[in-house]
């Protein structure tokens, strides 16, 4: 992420991808300069897109009790950070759309790769498919007050180019709301190195990502929620 070429390899793991019927080998490394932890040899982004689209992971149509409680905590954080109200919001990796529904922006847009999640989202006409709208709007610019990345950024091979791409869709004064598994310190609540995650952020490296992209960090916090299904410890 910082451009430093020297790294220290931590561990190499092999994973069976059932929907591809193939085994892959991943090497997890740490940058010697900025201490960013990342997958040294991730699959190509096109292959990862195909993987997520065909993933057979169970998808709920609505949030369960733990997810609803967690969404309440996310909205409380946004309110404290003065980022809760927005005219239009885009969630990249929207899953079943329950966070967007709870946020209740004036206009709610989503991007989702998984076919099962898309089927759920398409049954919610109050949520708009960003790619469909973009095709119809042609040369009309689509802009957002808020772009939401909840447990999405750790899946992105090149996070800096990803943020630089999407910041162009923000209104002046708009912002990102991001949640990722936290690797600030390792303990029994830290996520394992798993195939789907190609980046492993700490609060420091996540902050560096956004400041390096010319953005300001309004607020951040590290939280622990052992009942949260996505991961117990997150930033």
Coordinates of N, CA and C in Angstrom, one line a residue:
X1 N 0.8 -1.2 0.0 CA 0.0 0.0 0.0 C 0.9 1.3 0.0
X2 N 2.1 1.2 0.6 CA 2.9 2.4 0.7 C 3.9 2.5 -0.4
X3 N 4.0 1.4 -1.2 CA 5.0 1.4 -2.3 C 6.3 0.7 -1.9
X4 N 6.5 0.4 -0.7 CA 7.8 -0.3 -0.2 C 7.8 -1.7 -0.8
X5 N 9.0 -2.1 -1.3 CA 9.1 -3.4 -2.0 C 9.4 -4.5 -1.0
X6 N 10.0 -4.2 0.1 CA 10.4 -5.2 1.0 C 9.3 -5.7 2.0
X7 N 9.2 -7.0 2.1 CA 8.1 -7.5 3.0 C 8.7 -8.8 3.7
X8 N 8.0 -9.2 4.7 CA 8.3 -10.4 5.4 C 7.1 -11.3 5.3
X9 N 7.3 -12.5 4.8 CA 6.2 -13.5 4.7 C 5.9 -14.1 6.0
X10 N 4.6 -14.2 6.3 CA 4.2 -14.7 7.6 C 3.8 -16.2 7.5
X11 N 3.0 -16.5 6.6 CA 2.5 -17.9 6.5 C 1.9 -18.2 5.1
X12 N 2.0 -19.4 4.6 CA 1.4 -19.8 3.4 C 0.3 -20.9 3.7
X13 N -0.9 -20.7 3.2 CA -2.0 -21.6 3.4 C -2.6 -22.0 2.1
X14 N -3.1 -23.3 2.1 CA -3.8 -23.8 0.9 C -5.3 -23.9 1.3
X15 N -6.1 -23.5 0.3 CA -7.6 -23.5 0.5 C -8.3 -24.1 -0.6
X16 N -9.3 -25.0 -0.3 CA -10.1 -25.6 -1.3 C -11.3 -24.7 -1.6
X17 N -11.4 -24.3 -2.8 CA -12.6 -23.4 -3.3 C -13.6 -24.3 -3.9
X18 N -14.7 -24.6 -3.1 CA -15.6 -25.6 -3.5 C -16.4 -25.2 -4.8
X19 N -16.7 -23.9 -4.9 CA -17.5 -23.5 -6.1 C -16.6 -23.5 -7.4
X20 N -15.3 -23.5 -7.2 CA -14.4 -23.6 -8.3 C -13.8 -25.0 -8.5
X21 N -14.0 -25.8 -7.5 CA -13.5 -27.2 -7.5 C -12.0 -27.1 -7.7
X22 N -11.3 -26.2 -7.0 CA -9.9 -26.0 -7.1 C -9.2 -25.7 -5.8
X23 N -7.9 -26.0 -5.7 CA -7.2 -25.6 -4.5 C -6.2 -24.5 -4.8
X24 N -6.2 -23.5 -3.9 CA -5.2 -22.3 -4.2 C -4.3 -22.2 -3.0
X25 N -3.1 -21.6 -3.3 CA -2.1 -21.3 -2.3 C -2.0 -19.8 -2.1
X26 N -2.1 -19.3 -0.8 CA -2.0 -17.9 -0.6 C -0.8 -17.7 0.4
X27 N 0.0 -16.7 0.2 CA 1.0 -16.3 1.1 C 0.7 -14.9 1.7
X28 N 0.7 -14.9 3.0 CA 0.3 -13.7 3.8 C 1.6 -13.0 4.3
X29 N 1.7 -11.7 4.0 CA 3.0 -11.0 4.3 C 2.7 -9.7 5.0
X30 N 3.8 -9.1 5.6 CA 3.7 -7.8 6.2 C 4.7 -6.9 5.6
X31 N 4.3 -5.7 5.3 CA 5.2 -4.7 4.8 C 6.2 -4.2 5.8
X32 N 7.5 -4.2 5.5 CA 8.6 -3.9 6.4 C 8.5 -2.4 6.8
X33 N 7.9 -1.6 5.9 CA 7.9 -0.1 6.1 C 6.7 0.4 6.9
X34 N 5.5 0.0 6.5 CA 4.3 0.5 7.1 C 3.5 -0.5 8.0
X35 N 4.0 -1.7 8.0 CA 3.4 -2.8 8.8 C 2.0 -3.2 8.3
X36 N 1.7 -2.9 7.0 CA 0.4 -3.3 6.5 C 0.5 -4.8 6.2
X37 N -0.5 -5.6 6.5 CA -0.6 -7.0 6.3 C -1.5 -7.3 5.1
X38 N -1.0 -8.1 4.2 CA -1.7 -8.3 2.9 C -1.4 -9.7 2.4
X39 N -2.2 -10.1 1.4 CA -1.9 -11.3 0.6 C -0.9 -11.0 -0.5
X40 N 0.2 -11.6 -0.5 CA 1.2 -11.3 -1.5 C 0.9 -11.8 -2.9
X41 N 0.1 -12.9 -3.0 CA -0.2 -13.5 -4.3 C -1.7 -13.7 -4.4
X42 N -2.5 -12.7 -4.3 CA -4.0 -12.9 -4.4 C -4.4 -13.4 -5.8
X43 N -5.5 -14.0 -5.9 CA -6.1 -14.3 -7.3 C -6.3 -13.0 -8.0
X44 N -6.4 -13.1 -9.3 CA -6.7 -11.9 -10.2 C -8.1 -11.4 -9.8
X45 N -8.3 -10.1 -9.9 CA -9.6 -9.5 -9.5 C -10.8 -10.1 -10.3
X46 N -10.5 -10.4 -11.6 CA -11.6 -11.0 -12.4 C -12.0 -12.4 -11.8
X47 N -11.0 -13.2 -11.4 CA -11.3 -14.5 -10.8 C -12.0 -14.3 -9.5
X48 N -11.6 -13.4 -8.7 CA -12.3 -13.1 -7.4 C -13.7 -12.7 -7.6
X49 N -14.0 -11.9 -8.6 CA -15.3 -11.5 -9.0 C -16.2 -12.7 -9.3
X50 N -15.6 -13.6 -10.1 CA -16.4 -14.8 -10.4 C -16.6 -15.7 -9.2
X51 N -15.6 -15.7 -8.3 CA -15.8 -16.5 -7.1 C -16.9 -16.0 -6.2
X52 N -16.9 -14.7 -6.0 CA -18.0 -14.1 -5.1 C -19.4 -14.2 -5.8
X53 N -19.4 -14.1 -7.1 CA -20.7 -14.2 -7.8 C -21.3 -15.6 -7.6
X54 N -20.5 -16.6 -7.6 CA -21.0 -18.0 -7.5 C -20.9 -18.6 -6.1
X55 N -20.5 -17.8 -5.1 CA -20.4 -18.3 -3.7 C -21.7 -18.9 -3.3
X56 N -21.6 -20.0 -2.6 CA -22.9 -20.7 -2.1 C -23.1 -20.4 -0.6
X57 N -22.4 -19.4 -0.1 CA -22.6 -19.1 1.4 C -24.0 -18.7 1.6
X58 N -24.6 -19.2 2.7 CA -26.0 -18.9 3.0 C -26.3 -17.4 3.1
X59 N -27.3 -16.9 2.5 CA -27.7 -15.5 2.5 C -29.1 -15.4 3.1
X60 N -29.2 -14.6 4.2 CA -30.5 -14.3 4.8 C -31.2 -13.2 4.0
X61 N -32.5 -13.3 4.0 CA -33.3 -12.2 3.4 C -33.4 -11.0 4.3
X62 N -33.3 -11.2 5.6 CA -33.4 -10.1 6.5 C -32.3 -10.3 7.6
X63 N -32.1 -9.2 8.4 CA -31.1 -9.3 9.5 C -31.7 -10.1 10.6
X64 N -30.8 -10.9 11.3 CA -31.2 -11.5 12.5 C -31.0 -10.6 13.7
X65 N -31.3 -11.1 14.9 CA -31.2 -10.2 16.1 C -29.9 -9.6 16.4
X66 N -28.8 -10.4 16.2 CA -27.4 -9.9 16.4 C -27.1 -8.8 15.3
X67 N -27.5 -9.1 14.1 CA -27.2 -8.1 13.0 C -28.0 -6.8 13.3
X68 N -29.2 -6.9 13.7 CA -30.0 -5.7 14.0 C -29.4 -4.9 15.1
X69 N -28.9 -5.6 16.1 CA -28.3 -4.9 17.2 C -27.0 -4.2 16.7
X70 N -26.2 -4.9 15.9 CA -25.0 -4.3 15.4 C -25.3 -3.1 14.5
X71 N -26.3 -3.2 13.7 CA -26.6 -2.1 12.8 C -27.0 -0.9 13.7
X72 N -27.7 -1.1 14.8 CA -28.0 0.0 15.7 C -26.7 0.7 16.2
X73 N -25.7 -0.1 16.5 CA -24.4 0.4 17.0 C -23.7 1.2 15.8
X74 N -23.8 0.7 14.6 CA -23.2 1.4 13.5 C -23.9 2.8 13.3
X75 N -25.2 2.8 13.3 CA -25.9 4.1 13.2 C -25.6 5.0 14.3
X76 N -25.4 4.5 15.5 CA -25.1 5.4 16.6 C -23.7 6.0 16.4
X77 N -22.7 5.2 15.9 CA -21.4 5.7 15.6 C -21.5 6.8 14.5
X78 N -22.3 6.6 13.5 CA -22.5 7.6 12.4 C -23.1 8.9 13.0
X79 N -24.0 8.8 13.9 CA -24.7 9.9 14.5 C -23.7 10.7 15.3
X80 N -22.8 10.0 16.1 CA -21.8 10.7 16.9 C -20.8 11.4 16.0
X81 N -20.6 10.8 14.8 CA -19.6 11.3 13.9 C -20.1 12.4 13.0
X82 N -21.4 12.7 13.2 CA -22.1 13.7 12.4 C -22.2 13.3 10.9
X83 N -22.3 12.0 10.7 CA -22.4 11.5 9.3 C -23.6 10.7 9.1
X84 N -24.6 10.8 9.9 CA -25.8 10.0 9.9 C -26.8 10.3 8.8
X85 N -27.0 11.6 8.5 CA -28.0 12.0 7.6 C -27.4 12.2 6.2
X86 N -28.1 11.7 5.2 CA -27.5 11.9 3.8 C -28.6 11.8 2.8
X87 N -28.4 12.5 1.7 CA -29.4 12.6 0.6 C -29.4 11.3 -0.2
X88 N -28.2 10.8 -0.6 CA -28.1 9.6 -1.4 C -26.9 8.8 -0.9
X89 N -27.1 7.5 -0.8 CA -26.0 6.6 -0.3 C -25.8 5.4 -1.2
X90 N -24.6 5.0 -1.3 CA -24.3 3.8 -2.1 C -23.6 2.8 -1.2
X91 N -24.0 1.5 -1.1 CA -23.3 0.5 -0.4 C -22.7 -0.5 -1.4
X92 N -21.4 -0.6 -1.3 CA -20.7 -1.6 -2.2 C -20.5 -2.9 -1.4
X93 N -21.2 -3.9 -1.9 CA -21.2 -5.2 -1.2 C -22.3 -5.1 -0.2
X94 N -23.6 -5.0 -0.7 CA -24.7 -4.6 0.2 C -25.4 -5.9 0.8
X95 N -24.9 -7.1 0.4 CA -25.5 -8.3 1.0 C -27.0 -8.3 0.8
X96 N -27.8 -8.2 1.9 CA -29.3 -8.3 1.7 C -29.9 -6.9 1.8
X97 N -29.1 -5.8 2.0 CA -29.6 -4.5 2.0 C -30.2 -4.0 3.3
X98 N -30.0 -4.7 4.4 CA -30.6 -4.4 5.6 C -30.0 -3.1 6.2
X99 N -28.7 -2.9 6.0 CA -28.1 -1.7 6.6 C -28.6 -0.5 5.8
X100 N -28.7 -0.5 4.5 CA -29.2 0.6 3.7 C -30.6 0.9 4.2
X101 N -31.4 -0.1 4.4 CA -32.8 0.1 4.9 C -32.9 0.8 6.2
X102 N -32.0 0.4 7.1 CA -31.9 1.0 8.4 C -31.4 2.5 8.4
X103 N -30.4 2.7 7.5 CA -29.9 4.1 7.3 C -30.9 5.0 6.7
X104 N -31.7 4.5 5.8 CA -32.9 5.2 5.2 C -32.5 6.5 4.6
X105 N -31.5 6.5 3.7 CA -31.2 7.8 3.0 C -32.3 8.2 2.0
X106 N -32.2 9.4 1.5 CA -33.2 9.8 0.6 C -33.3 8.9 -0.6
X107 N -32.1 8.5 -1.2 CA -32.0 7.6 -2.3 C -30.9 6.5 -1.9
X108 N -31.3 5.2 -2.0 CA -30.4 4.2 -1.6 C -30.0 3.3 -2.8
X109 N -28.7 3.2 -3.0 CA -28.2 2.5 -4.1 C -27.3 1.3 -3.6
X110 N -27.1 0.3 -4.4 CA -26.3 -0.8 -4.0 C -25.5 -1.4 -5.2
X111 N -24.3 -2.0 -4.8 CA -23.6 -2.8 -5.7 C -23.4 -4.2 -5.0
X112 N -23.7 -5.3 -5.7 CA -23.5 -6.6 -5.1 C -23.1 -7.6 -6.2
X113 N -22.2 -8.5 -5.9 CA -21.7 -9.4 -6.9 C -22.5 -10.8 -6.8
X114 N -22.8 -11.2 -5.5 CA -23.3 -12.5 -5.3 C -24.7 -12.7 -5.9
X115 N -24.9 -13.7 -6.7 CA -26.2 -13.9 -7.4 C -27.4 -14.1 -6.4
X116 N -27.1 -14.8 -5.3 CA -28.2 -15.0 -4.3 C -28.6 -13.7 -3.6
X117 N -27.6 -12.9 -3.3 CA -27.8 -11.6 -2.7 C -28.5 -10.7 -3.6
X118 N -28.2 -10.7 -4.9 CA -28.8 -9.9 -5.9 C -30.3 -10.2 -6.0
X119 N -30.6 -11.5 -5.9 CA -32.0 -11.9 -6.0 C -32.8 -11.4 -4.9
X120 N -32.2 -11.3 -3.7 CA -32.9 -10.7 -2.5 C -33.0 -9.2 -2.7
X121 N -32.0 -8.5 -3.2 CA -32.0 -7.1 -3.3 C -33.1 -6.7 -4.4
X122 N -33.2 -7.5 -5.4 CA -34.1 -7.1 -6.5 C -35.6 -7.2 -6.1
X123 N -35.8 -7.9 -5.0 CA -37.2 -7.9 -4.4 C -37.4 -6.7 -3.5
X124 N -36.5 -5.8 -3.5 CA -36.6 -4.6 -2.6 C -36.6 -3.4 -3.6
X125 N -37.7 -3.0 -4.2 CA -37.7 -1.9 -5.2 C -37.3 -0.6 -4.7
X126 N -37.3 -0.4 -3.4 CA -36.9 0.9 -2.8 C -35.4 1.1 -2.8
X127 N -34.7 0.0 -3.1 CA -33.2 0.0 -3.2 C -32.9 -0.1 -4.7
X128 N -31.9 0.7 -5.1 CA -31.6 0.8 -6.6 C -30.3 0.2 -6.9
X129 N -30.3 -0.6 -8.0 CA -29.0 -1.2 -8.4 C -28.2 -0.1 -9.1
X130 N -27.0 0.2 -8.6 CA -26.2 1.3 -9.1 C -25.9 1.1 -10.6
X131 N -25.5 -0.1 -11.0 CA -25.1 -0.4 -12.4 C -26.3 -0.2 -13.3
X132 N -27.4 -0.6 -12.9 CA -28.6 -0.4 -13.8 C -28.9 1.1 -13.9
X133 N -28.9 1.8 -12.9 CA -29.1 3.3 -12.9 C -28.1 4.0 -13.8
X134 N -26.8 3.5 -13.6 CA -25.7 4.2 -14.4 C -25.9 4.0 -15.9
X135 N -26.4 2.8 -16.3 CA -26.6 2.5 -17.7 C -27.8 3.4 -18.3
X136 N -28.8 3.6 -17.4 CA -30.0 4.4 -17.9 C -29.6 5.8 -17.9
X137 N -28.8 6.3 -17.0 CA -28.5 7.7 -16.8 C -27.6 8.2 -17.9
X138 N -26.8 7.3 -18.5 CA -25.8 7.6 -19.6 C -24.9 8.7 -19.1
X139 N -25.0 9.9 -19.6 CA -24.0 10.9 -19.3 C -24.3 11.7 -18.0
X140 N -25.4 11.4 -17.4 CA -25.8 12.1 -16.2 C -25.0 11.6 -15.0
X141 N -24.3 12.5 -14.3 CA -23.5 12.1 -13.2 C -24.3 11.6 -12.0
X142 N -23.9 10.6 -11.4 CA -24.5 10.1 -10.1 C -23.5 10.3 -9.0
X143 N -24.0 11.0 -8.0 CA -23.1 11.4 -6.8 C -23.8 11.0 -5.5
X144 N -23.0 10.8 -4.5 CA -23.5 10.4 -3.2 C -22.9 11.2 -2.1
X145 N -23.7 11.3 -1.0 CA -23.3 11.9 0.2 C -22.5 10.9 1.0
X146 N -22.8 9.6 0.8 CA -22.1 8.6 1.6 C -21.9 7.3 0.8
X147 N -20.7 6.8 0.9 CA -20.4 5.5 0.2 C -20.0 4.5 1.4
X148 N -20.7 3.4 1.4 CA -20.6 2.5 2.6 C -19.9 1.2 2.2
X149 N -18.9 0.9 3.0 CA -18.0 -0.3 2.7 C -18.0 -1.1 4.0
X150 N -18.9 -2.0 4.2 CA -19.0 -2.8 5.4 C -18.5 -4.2 5.2
X151 N -17.3 -4.4 5.7 CA -16.6 -5.7 5.5 C -16.5 -6.0 4.0
X152 N -16.0 -5.0 3.2 CA -15.8 -5.1 1.8 C -14.4 -4.8 1.5
X153 N -13.8 -3.8 2.1 CA -12.4 -3.3 1.7 C -11.4 -4.4 2.0
X154 N -11.6 -5.3 2.9 CA -10.6 -6.3 3.1 C -10.5 -7.3 2.0
X155 N -11.5 -7.3 1.1 CA -11.6 -8.2 -0.1 C -11.0 -7.6 -1.3
X156 N -10.6 -6.3 -1.3 CA -10.2 -5.6 -2.5 C -8.7 -5.7 -2.7
X157 N -8.3 -6.2 -3.9 CA -6.8 -6.4 -4.1 C -6.0 -5.1 -4.0
X158 N -6.5 -4.1 -4.6 CA -5.8 -2.8 -4.6 C -6.6 -1.7 -4.0
X159 N -6.6 -1.6 -2.6 CA -7.5 -0.7 -1.9 C -7.3 0.8 -2.3
X160 N -6.0 1.2 -2.6 CA -5.8 2.6 -2.9 C -6.5 3.0 -4.2
X161 N -6.3 2.2 -5.3 CA -7.0 2.6 -6.5 C -8.5 2.5 -6.4
X162 N -9.0 1.5 -5.5 CA -10.4 1.4 -5.3 C -11.0 2.6 -4.6
X163 N -10.3 3.1 -3.6 CA -10.8 4.4 -2.9 C -10.7 5.6 -3.8
X164 N -9.6 5.7 -4.6 CA -9.5 6.8 -5.5 C -10.5 6.8 -6.6
X165 N -11.0 5.6 -7.0 CA -12.0 5.5 -8.0 C -13.3 6.0 -7.4
X166 N -13.7 5.5 -6.2 CA -15.0 5.8 -5.7 C -15.2 7.2 -5.1
X167 N -14.1 7.8 -4.7 CA -14.2 9.1 -4.1 C -14.7 10.1 -5.1
X168 N -14.5 9.8 -6.4 CA -15.0 10.7 -7.5 C -16.5 10.8 -7.5
X169 N -17.2 9.8 -6.9 CA -18.6 9.8 -6.9 C -19.2 10.4 -5.6
X170 N -18.3 11.0 -4.8 CA -18.8 11.7 -3.6 C -19.1 13.2 -3.9
X171 N -20.2 13.7 -3.3 CA -20.4 15.1 -3.3 C -19.3 15.8 -2.4
X172 N -19.1 17.1 -2.7 CA -18.2 17.8 -1.8 C -18.7 17.7 -0.4
X173 N -17.9 17.3 0.5 CA -18.3 17.2 1.9 C -18.8 15.8 2.3
X174 N -19.0 14.9 1.2 CA -19.4 13.6 1.5 C -18.3 12.7 2.1
X175 N -18.7 11.5 2.4 CA -17.7 10.6 3.1 C -17.9 9.1 2.9
X176 N -16.9 8.4 3.2 CA -17.0 6.9 3.3 C -17.3 6.5 4.7
X177 N -18.1 5.4 4.9 CA -18.3 4.8 6.1 C -17.8 3.3 6.0
X178 N -16.8 3.0 6.7 CA -16.0 1.7 6.5 C -16.0 0.9 7.8
X179 N -16.2 -0.4 7.6 CA -15.9 -1.3 8.7 C -15.1 -2.5 8.2
X180 N -14.0 -2.8 8.9 CA -13.2 -3.9 8.5 C -12.7 -4.7 9.7
X181 N -12.4 -6.0 9.5 CA -11.8 -6.7 10.6 C -10.5 -6.0 11.1
X182 N -10.3 -6.0 12.4 CA -9.2 -5.2 12.9 C -8.0 -6.1 13.3
X183 N -6.8 -5.6 12.8 CA -5.5 -6.3 13.1 C -4.5 -5.4 13.8
X184 N -5.1 -4.5 14.6 CA -4.2 -3.6 15.4 C -3.4 -4.3 16.3
X185 N -3.9 -5.3 17.0 CA -3.2 -6.3 17.8 C -3.8 -7.7 17.7
X186 N -3.0 -8.7 17.8 CA -3.5 -10.1 17.6 C -3.8 -10.7 18.9
X187 N -5.0 -11.2 19.1 CA -5.4 -12.0 20.2 C -6.5 -13.0 19.8
X188 N -7.1 -13.6 20.8 CA -8.1 -14.7 20.4 C -9.3 -14.2 19.7
X189 N -9.5 -12.9 19.6 CA -10.6 -12.3 18.9 C -10.3 -11.8 17.5
X190 N -9.0 -12.0 17.1 CA -8.6 -11.5 15.8 C -8.9 -12.6 14.8
X191 N -9.5 -12.1 13.6 CA -9.8 -13.1 12.6 C -8.6 -13.8 12.1
X192 N -8.8 -15.1 11.6 CA -7.7 -15.8 11.0 C -7.4 -15.3 9.6
X193 N -6.2 -15.7 9.1 CA -5.9 -15.5 7.7 C -6.8 -16.4 6.9
X194 N -7.7 -15.8 6.2 CA -8.6 -16.6 5.3 C -8.5 -16.2 3.9
X195 N -8.8 -17.1 3.0 CA -8.7 -16.9 1.6 C -9.4 -15.6 1.1
X196 N -10.6 -15.4 1.5 CA -11.4 -14.3 1.0 C -10.8 -12.9 1.3
X197 N -10.1 -12.8 2.4 CA -9.5 -11.5 2.8 C -8.1 -11.4 2.2
X198 N -7.9 -10.3 1.5 CA -6.6 -10.1 0.9 C -5.8 -9.0 1.6
X199 N -6.5 -8.2 2.4 CA -5.9 -7.1 3.2 C -6.3 -7.3 4.7
X200 N -5.4 -6.9 5.6 CA -5.7 -7.1 7.0 C -5.3 -5.8 7.7
X201 N -6.3 -4.9 7.9 CA -6.0 -3.6 8.3 C -5.9 -3.4 9.8
X202 N -5.0 -2.6 10.2 CA -5.1 -2.0 11.6 C -5.7 -0.6 11.5
X203 N -6.0 -0.1 12.7 CA -6.5 1.3 12.7 C -5.5 2.3 12.0
X204 N -4.2 2.0 12.2 CA -3.2 2.9 11.7 C -3.1 2.8 10.1
X205 N -3.1 1.5 9.6 CA -3.0 1.4 8.2 C -4.3 1.8 7.4
X206 N -5.4 1.6 8.1 CA -6.7 2.0 7.5 C -6.7 3.5 7.4
X207 N -6.3 4.2 8.4 CA -6.2 5.7 8.4 C -5.2 6.1 7.3
X208 N -4.1 5.5 7.2 CA -3.1 5.8 6.2 C -3.7 5.7 4.8
X209 N -4.4 4.7 4.6 CA -5.0 4.5 3.3 C -5.8 5.7 2.8
X210 N -6.7 6.2 3.7 CA -7.6 7.3 3.4 C -6.8 8.6 3.3
X211 N -5.9 8.8 4.2 CA -5.1 10.1 4.1 C -4.2 10.1 2.9
X212 N -3.7 8.9 2.5 CA -2.9 8.9 1.2 C -3.7 9.1 0.0
X213 N -5.0 8.9 0.1 CA -5.9 9.2 -1.0 C -6.5 10.6 -0.9
X214 N -5.9 11.4 -0.1 CA -6.3 12.8 0.0 C -7.6 13.1 0.8
X215 N -8.0 12.2 1.6 CA -9.2 12.3 2.4 C -8.8 12.5 3.9
X216 N -9.8 13.0 4.6 CA -9.6 13.2 6.1 C -10.4 12.2 6.8
X217 N -9.9 11.7 8.0 CA -10.6 10.7 8.8 C -11.3 11.5 9.9
X218 N -12.6 11.5 9.8 CA -13.5 12.2 10.8 C -13.5 11.6 12.1
X219 N -13.7 10.2 12.1 CA -13.7 9.5 13.4 C -13.4 8.0 13.1
X220 N -12.8 7.4 14.1 CA -12.6 5.9 14.0 C -12.6 5.3 15.4
X221 N -12.9 4.0 15.5 CA -12.9 3.3 16.8 C -12.7 1.9 16.5
X222 N -12.1 1.2 17.5 CA -11.9 -0.3 17.4 C -13.0 -0.8 18.4
X223 N -13.7 -1.8 17.9 CA -14.8 -2.4 18.7 C -14.7 -3.9 18.8
X224 N -15.3 -4.4 19.8 CA -15.3 -5.9 20.1 C -16.7 -6.3 20.3
X225 N -17.2 -7.3 19.5 CA -18.5 -7.8 19.6 C -18.5 -9.3 19.3
X226 N -18.4 -10.1 20.3 CA -18.2 -11.6 20.0 C -19.4 -12.2 19.4
X227 N -20.6 -11.6 19.4 CA -21.8 -12.2 18.8 C -22.0 -11.7 17.4
X228 N -21.1 -10.8 16.9 CA -21.3 -10.3 15.6 C -20.9 -11.3 14.6
X229 N -21.7 -11.7 13.7 CA -21.4 -12.9 12.8 C -20.3 -12.6 11.8
X230 N -20.0 -11.4 11.4 CA -19.0 -11.1 10.4 C -17.6 -11.3 11.0
X231 N -17.3 -10.7 12.2 CA -16.1 -10.9 12.9 C -16.2 -10.3 14.2
X232 N -15.5 -10.8 15.3 CA -15.7 -10.2 16.6 C -15.0 -8.8 16.8
X233 N -13.9 -8.6 16.2 CA -13.1 -7.4 16.4 C -12.9 -6.6 15.1
X234 N -13.3 -5.3 15.1 CA -13.4 -4.6 13.9 C -13.0 -3.1 14.1
X235 N -12.6 -2.4 13.0 CA -12.4 -1.0 13.1 C -13.4 -0.3 12.2

